[in-house]
Coordinates of C-alpha atoms and ligand atoms in Angstrom, one line a residue:
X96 CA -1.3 -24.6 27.1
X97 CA 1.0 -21.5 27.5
X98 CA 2.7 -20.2 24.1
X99 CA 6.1 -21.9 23.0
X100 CA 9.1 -19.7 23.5
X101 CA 10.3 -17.5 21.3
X102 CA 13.6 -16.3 21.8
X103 CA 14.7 -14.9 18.3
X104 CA 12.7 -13.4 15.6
X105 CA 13.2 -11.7 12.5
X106 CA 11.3 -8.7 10.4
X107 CA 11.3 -7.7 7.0
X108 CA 9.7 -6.1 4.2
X109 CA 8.6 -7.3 0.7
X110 CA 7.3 -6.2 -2.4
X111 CA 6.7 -2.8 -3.0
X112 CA 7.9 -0.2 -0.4
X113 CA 5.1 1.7 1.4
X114 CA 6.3 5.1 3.4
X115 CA 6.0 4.0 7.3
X116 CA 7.7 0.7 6.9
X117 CA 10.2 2.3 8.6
X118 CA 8.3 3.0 11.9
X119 CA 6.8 -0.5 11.6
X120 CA 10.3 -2.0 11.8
X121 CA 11.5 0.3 14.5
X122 CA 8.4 -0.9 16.6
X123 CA 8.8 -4.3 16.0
X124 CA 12.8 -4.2 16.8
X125 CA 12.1 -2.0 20.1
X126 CA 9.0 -3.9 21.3
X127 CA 10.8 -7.3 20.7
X128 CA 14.1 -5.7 22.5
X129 CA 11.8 -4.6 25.3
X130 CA 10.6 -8.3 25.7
X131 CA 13.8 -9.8 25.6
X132 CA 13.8 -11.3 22.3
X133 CA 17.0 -11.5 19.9
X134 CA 15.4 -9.5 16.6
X135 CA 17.4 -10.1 13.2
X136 CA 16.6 -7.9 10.3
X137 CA 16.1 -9.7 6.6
X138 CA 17.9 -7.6 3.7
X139 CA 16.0 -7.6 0.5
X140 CA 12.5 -9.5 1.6
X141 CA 12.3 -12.8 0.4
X142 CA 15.0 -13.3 -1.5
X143 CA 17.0 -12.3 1.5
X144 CA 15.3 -15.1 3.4
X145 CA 16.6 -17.7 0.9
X146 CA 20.0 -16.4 1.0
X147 CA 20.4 -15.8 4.4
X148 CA 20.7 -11.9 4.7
X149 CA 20.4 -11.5 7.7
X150 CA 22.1 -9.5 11.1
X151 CA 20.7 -8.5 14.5
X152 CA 19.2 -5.5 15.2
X153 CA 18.9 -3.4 17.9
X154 CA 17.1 -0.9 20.1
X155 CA 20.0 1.8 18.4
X156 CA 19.8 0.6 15.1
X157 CA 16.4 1.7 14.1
X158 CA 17.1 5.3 15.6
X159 CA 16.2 8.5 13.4
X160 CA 14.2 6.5 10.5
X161 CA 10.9 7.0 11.9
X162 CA 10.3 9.9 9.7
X163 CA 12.1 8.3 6.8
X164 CA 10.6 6.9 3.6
X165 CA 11.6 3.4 2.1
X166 CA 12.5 0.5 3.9
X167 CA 16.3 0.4 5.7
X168 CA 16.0 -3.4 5.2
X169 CA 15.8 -3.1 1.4
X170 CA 12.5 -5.0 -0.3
X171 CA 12.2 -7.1 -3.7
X172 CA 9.6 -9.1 -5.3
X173 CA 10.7 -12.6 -5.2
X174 CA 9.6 -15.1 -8.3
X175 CA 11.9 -17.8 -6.7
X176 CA 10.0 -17.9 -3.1
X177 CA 7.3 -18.9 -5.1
X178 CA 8.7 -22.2 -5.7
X179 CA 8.6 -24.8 -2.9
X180 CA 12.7 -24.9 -3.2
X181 CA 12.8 -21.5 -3.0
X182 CA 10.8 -22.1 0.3
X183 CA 12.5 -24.9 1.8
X184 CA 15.8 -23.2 1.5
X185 CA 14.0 -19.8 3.5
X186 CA 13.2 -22.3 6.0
X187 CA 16.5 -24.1 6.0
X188 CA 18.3 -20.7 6.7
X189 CA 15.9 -19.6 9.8
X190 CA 16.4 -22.6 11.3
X191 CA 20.0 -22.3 10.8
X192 CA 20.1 -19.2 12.0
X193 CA 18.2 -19.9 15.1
X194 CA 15.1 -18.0 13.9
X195 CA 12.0 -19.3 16.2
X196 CA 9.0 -16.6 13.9
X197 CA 9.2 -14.1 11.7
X198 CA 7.1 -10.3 11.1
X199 CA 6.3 -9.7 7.5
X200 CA 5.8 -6.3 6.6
X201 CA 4.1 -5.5 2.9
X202 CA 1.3 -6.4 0.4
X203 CA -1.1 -9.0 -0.5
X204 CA 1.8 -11.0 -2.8
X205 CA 4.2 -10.6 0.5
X206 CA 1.5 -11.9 3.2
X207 CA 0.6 -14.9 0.9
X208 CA 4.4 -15.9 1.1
X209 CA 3.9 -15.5 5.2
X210 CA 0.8 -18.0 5.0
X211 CA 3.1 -20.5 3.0
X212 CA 5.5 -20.2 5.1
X213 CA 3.1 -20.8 8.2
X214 CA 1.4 -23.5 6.5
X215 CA 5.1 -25.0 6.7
X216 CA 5.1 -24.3 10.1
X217 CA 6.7 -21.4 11.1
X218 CA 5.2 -18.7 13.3
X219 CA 4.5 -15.7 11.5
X220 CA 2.6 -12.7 11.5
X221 CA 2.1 -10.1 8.9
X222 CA 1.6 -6.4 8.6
X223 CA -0.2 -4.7 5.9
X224 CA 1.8 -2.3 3.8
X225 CA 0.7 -0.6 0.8
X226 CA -0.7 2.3 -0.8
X227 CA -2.9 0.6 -2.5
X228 CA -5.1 0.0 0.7
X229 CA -6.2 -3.7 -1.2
X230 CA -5.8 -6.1 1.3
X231 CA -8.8 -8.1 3.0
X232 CA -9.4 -7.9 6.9
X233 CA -8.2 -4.3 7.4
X234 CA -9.5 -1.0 7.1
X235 CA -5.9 0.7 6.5
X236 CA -2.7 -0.3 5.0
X237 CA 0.5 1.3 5.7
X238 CA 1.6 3.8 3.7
X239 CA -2.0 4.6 2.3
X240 CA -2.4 8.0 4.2
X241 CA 1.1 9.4 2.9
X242 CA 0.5 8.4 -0.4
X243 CA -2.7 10.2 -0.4
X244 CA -0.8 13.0 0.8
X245 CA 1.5 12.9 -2.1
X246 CA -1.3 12.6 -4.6
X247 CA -3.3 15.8 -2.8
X248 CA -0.4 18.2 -3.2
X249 CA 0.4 16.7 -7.0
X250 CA -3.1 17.5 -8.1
X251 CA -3.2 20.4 -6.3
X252 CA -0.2 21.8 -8.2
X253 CA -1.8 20.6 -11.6
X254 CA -5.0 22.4 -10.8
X255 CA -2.7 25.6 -10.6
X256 CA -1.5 25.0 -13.7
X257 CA -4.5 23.6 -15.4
X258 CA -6.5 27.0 -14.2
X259 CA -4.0 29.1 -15.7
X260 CA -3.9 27.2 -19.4
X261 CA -7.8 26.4 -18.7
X262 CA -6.7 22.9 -19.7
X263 CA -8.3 19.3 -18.4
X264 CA -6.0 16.8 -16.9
X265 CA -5.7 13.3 -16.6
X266 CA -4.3 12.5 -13.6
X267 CA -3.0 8.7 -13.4
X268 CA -2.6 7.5 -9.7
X269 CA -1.3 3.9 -8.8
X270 CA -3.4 0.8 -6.9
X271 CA -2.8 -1.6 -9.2
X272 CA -6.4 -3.6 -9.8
X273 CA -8.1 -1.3 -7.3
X274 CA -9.7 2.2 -7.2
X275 CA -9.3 3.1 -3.8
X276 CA -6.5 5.7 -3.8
X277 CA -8.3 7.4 -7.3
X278 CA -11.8 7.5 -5.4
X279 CA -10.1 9.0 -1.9
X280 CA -7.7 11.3 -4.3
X281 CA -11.0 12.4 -6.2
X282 CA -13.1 13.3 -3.3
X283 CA -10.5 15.4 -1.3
X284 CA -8.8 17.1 -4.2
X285 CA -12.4 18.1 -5.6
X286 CA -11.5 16.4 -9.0
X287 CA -14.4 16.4 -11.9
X288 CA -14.4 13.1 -12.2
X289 CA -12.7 9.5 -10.9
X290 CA -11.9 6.8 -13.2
X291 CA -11.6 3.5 -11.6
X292 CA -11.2 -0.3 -12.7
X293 CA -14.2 -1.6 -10.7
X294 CA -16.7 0.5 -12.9
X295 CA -16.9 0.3 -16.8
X296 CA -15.9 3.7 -18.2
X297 CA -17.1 4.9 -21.2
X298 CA -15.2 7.7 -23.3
X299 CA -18.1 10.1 -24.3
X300 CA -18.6 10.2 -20.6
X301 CA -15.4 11.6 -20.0
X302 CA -15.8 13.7 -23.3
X303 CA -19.0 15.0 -21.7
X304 CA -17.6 16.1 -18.4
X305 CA -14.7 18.1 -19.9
X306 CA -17.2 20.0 -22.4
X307 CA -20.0 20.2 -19.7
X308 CA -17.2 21.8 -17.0
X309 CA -16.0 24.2 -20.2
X310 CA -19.5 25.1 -20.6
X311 CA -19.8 25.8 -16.8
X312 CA -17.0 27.9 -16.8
X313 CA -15.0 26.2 -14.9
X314 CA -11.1 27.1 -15.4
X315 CA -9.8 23.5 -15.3
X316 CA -11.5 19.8 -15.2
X317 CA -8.9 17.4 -13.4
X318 CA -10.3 13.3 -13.5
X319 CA -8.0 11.0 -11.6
X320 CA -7.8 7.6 -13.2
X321 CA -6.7 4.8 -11.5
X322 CA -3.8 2.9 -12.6
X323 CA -6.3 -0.2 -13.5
X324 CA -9.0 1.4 -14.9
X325 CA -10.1 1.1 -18.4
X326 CA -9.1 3.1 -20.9
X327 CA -5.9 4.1 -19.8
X328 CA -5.2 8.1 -19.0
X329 CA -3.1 7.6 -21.6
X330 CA -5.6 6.0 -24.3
X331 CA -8.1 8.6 -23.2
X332 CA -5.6 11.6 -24.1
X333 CA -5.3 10.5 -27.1
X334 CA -8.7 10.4 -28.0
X335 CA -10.2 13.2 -25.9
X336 CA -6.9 15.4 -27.4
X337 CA -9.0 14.9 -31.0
X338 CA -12.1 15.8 -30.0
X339 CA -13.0 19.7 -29.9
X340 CA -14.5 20.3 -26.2
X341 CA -13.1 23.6 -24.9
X342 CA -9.9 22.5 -22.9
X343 CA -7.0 21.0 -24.2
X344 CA -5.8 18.3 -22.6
X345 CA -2.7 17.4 -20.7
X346 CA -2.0 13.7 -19.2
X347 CA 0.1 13.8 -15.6
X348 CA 1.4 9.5 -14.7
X349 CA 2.3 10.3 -11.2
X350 CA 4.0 7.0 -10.8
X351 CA 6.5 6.0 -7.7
X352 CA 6.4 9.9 -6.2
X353 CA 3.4 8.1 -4.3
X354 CA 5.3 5.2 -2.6
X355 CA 8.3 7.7 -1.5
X356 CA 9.0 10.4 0.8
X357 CA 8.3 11.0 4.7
X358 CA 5.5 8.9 6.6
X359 CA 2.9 11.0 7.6
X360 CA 1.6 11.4 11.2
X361 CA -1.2 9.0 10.7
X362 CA 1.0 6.2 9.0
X363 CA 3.9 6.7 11.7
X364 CA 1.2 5.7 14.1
X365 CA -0.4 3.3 12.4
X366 CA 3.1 1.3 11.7
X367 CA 3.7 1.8 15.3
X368 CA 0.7 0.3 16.7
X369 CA 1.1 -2.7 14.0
X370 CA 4.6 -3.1 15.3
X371 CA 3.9 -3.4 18.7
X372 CA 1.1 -5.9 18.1
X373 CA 2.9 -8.4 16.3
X374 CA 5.4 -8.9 18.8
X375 CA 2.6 -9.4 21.2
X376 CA 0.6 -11.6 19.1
X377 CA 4.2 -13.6 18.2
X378 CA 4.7 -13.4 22.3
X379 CA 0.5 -14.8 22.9
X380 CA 1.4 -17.3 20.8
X381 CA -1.5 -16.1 18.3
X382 CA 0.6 -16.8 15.6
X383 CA -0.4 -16.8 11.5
X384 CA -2.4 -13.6 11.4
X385 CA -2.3 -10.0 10.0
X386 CA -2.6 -7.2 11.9
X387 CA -5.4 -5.2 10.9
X388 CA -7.4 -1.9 11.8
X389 CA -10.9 -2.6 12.3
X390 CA -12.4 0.6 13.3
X391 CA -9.8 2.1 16.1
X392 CA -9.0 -1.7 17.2
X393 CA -6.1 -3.6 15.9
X394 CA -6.9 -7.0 16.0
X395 CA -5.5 -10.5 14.2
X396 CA -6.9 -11.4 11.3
X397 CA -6.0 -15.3 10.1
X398 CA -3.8 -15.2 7.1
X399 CA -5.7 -17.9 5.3
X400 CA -8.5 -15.3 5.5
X401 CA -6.6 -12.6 4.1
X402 CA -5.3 -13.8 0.9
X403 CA -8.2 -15.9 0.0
X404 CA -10.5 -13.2 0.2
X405 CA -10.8 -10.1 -2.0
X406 CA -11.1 -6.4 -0.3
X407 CA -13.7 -5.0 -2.1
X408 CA -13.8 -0.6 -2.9
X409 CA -16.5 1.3 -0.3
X410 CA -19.1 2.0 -3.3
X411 CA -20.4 5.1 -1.1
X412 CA -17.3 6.5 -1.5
X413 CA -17.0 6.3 -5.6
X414 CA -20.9 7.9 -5.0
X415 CA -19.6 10.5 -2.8
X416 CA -17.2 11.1 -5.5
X417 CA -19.6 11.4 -8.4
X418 CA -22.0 13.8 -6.0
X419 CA -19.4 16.2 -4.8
X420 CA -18.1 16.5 -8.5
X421 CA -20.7 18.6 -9.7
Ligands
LIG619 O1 1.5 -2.3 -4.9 C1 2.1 -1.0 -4.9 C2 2.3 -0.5 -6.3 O2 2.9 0.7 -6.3 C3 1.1 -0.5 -7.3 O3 0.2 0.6 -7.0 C4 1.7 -0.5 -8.6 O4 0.8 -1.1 -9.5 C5 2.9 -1.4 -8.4 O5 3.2 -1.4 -7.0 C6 4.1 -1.0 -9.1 O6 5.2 -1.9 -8.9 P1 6.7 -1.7 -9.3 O7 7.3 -0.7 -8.3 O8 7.3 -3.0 -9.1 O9 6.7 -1.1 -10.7

């Protein structure tokens, strides 16, 4: 049976902003163009949908934001989507605005709301976007390679500092309940030690590292903790701060500077290729599916799949970590 026919569709992005949604919605708006499909933009993510926020876009309209950061079609986290009015009354304005499927760009709470909405049956497909690289079926996210970026050239600039005060550093990065930005941020910025919420930490540990890298000689000791991990960065410099191990210490929350600025090369391609596949998987008819990177593939993964399941942190890499630390 050949695919229905699509002749409008809409994109937007949800939750939190990743750098690179930009590209991704300047692929899907040119590939779709290209194709010969009407594209509409959604302001605001969900809560756009439900009001009905929305205007056509064109080829033009998503000129020069490639190398921007953000999201020109604005983003939110919606608690009314979450209710079955909420989603009746999304559905109620696509198909009064002629809307035949829709491209969902963002995170795991934004590509749950696409498989509601496709269990509801609307064609959809999603696109993962967030630094937190936490979502099931895909080895990258969007916006995980910038925001790596950001947190390189951060620590970099603290170990600067650090060396020059001989002080220890926690450095908190984001990711929500995962580790995976702390662990990649740990190994590629040489950090002492990585703090992450899928491991129990203990705090004589970290005591132990600071005094055992004062002892050593070292100039600095920088541990990244994740946003999730236990203790905080900021419990742990309050306790380590009262303990006498060489260094003092200096706690550094480097917060939303890691979801902004420009997409870096890797993302802009990445966004690009996730773009373009969409609309070809919207235009094969293989609709309800994520695009995801598996290895240098992009393929569909079903939706359904990719909320039920949890992504789970590469444990060689917290290893790797731990080894190179020394
Ligand atoms: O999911 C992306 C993320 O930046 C997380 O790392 C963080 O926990 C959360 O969003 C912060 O959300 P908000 O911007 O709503 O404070």
């Amino acid at each position: 049976m050949s695919p229905k026919k699509l002749n409008t569709i809409a994109v937007m992005t949800s939750g939190g902003d990743a750098p690179g949604m930009n590209p991704c919605i300047r692929s899907v708006v040119r590939t779709g163009v290209a194709n010969g499909l009407q594209v509409y933009g959604v302001e605001g993510g969900y809560e756009g949908l439900m009001h009905g926020h929305f205007h056509p876009i064109g080829a033009r309209d998503v000129g020069g934001i490639l190398q921007r950061g953000g999201t020109i079609l604005q983003t939110a986290r919606s608690d009314e989507f979450r209710t079955s009015s909420g989603q009746r009354r999304a559905i109620r304005e696509m198909n009064s605005a002629g809307i035949d499927a829709l491209v969902v760009i963002g995170g795991d709470g934004s590509l749950n709301g696409a498989m509601v909405l496709s269990q509801q049956g609307i064609p959809v497909v999603g696109i993962p976007a967030s630094i937190d690289n936490d979502i099931f079926g895909t080895d990258m996210c969007i916006g995980v390679d910038t925001a790596l970026n950001t947190i390189v050239d951060s620590i970099d600039k603290i170990r600067d500092t650090a060396s020059s005060h001989s002080r220890a550093f926690l450095v908190e990065t984001m990711g929500r309940a995962s580790g995976y930005l702390a662990v990649l941020a740990g190994i590629i910025s040489g950090a002492e030690m990585v703090l992450i919420p899928e491991v129990q930490n203990d705090v004589r540990e970290v005591g132990l590292a600071i005094e055992e890298a004062y002892r050593r000689g070292k100039t600095h000791c920088i541990i990244v903790v994740a946003e999730g991990a236990t203790p905080t960065a900021a419990e742990l410099g309050k306790t380590i701060d009262e303990l006498d191990l060489g260094f003092t210490t200096r706690v550094t929350i480097l917060g939303h500077i890691q979801r902004g600025g420009k997409p870096s090369a890797y993302d802009r391609l990445l966004a690009s290729r996730f773009g373009r596949k969409a609309v070809d998987f919207l235009l094969n008819g293989q609709y309800n599916v994520m695009t995801a990177l598996d290895g240098r593939e992009i393929v569909g993964v079903p939706l359904e799949e990719v909320v039920s399941k949890p992504k789970s942190l590469p444990m060689e890499y917290y290893d790797m970590a731990r080894v190179l630390a020394q």
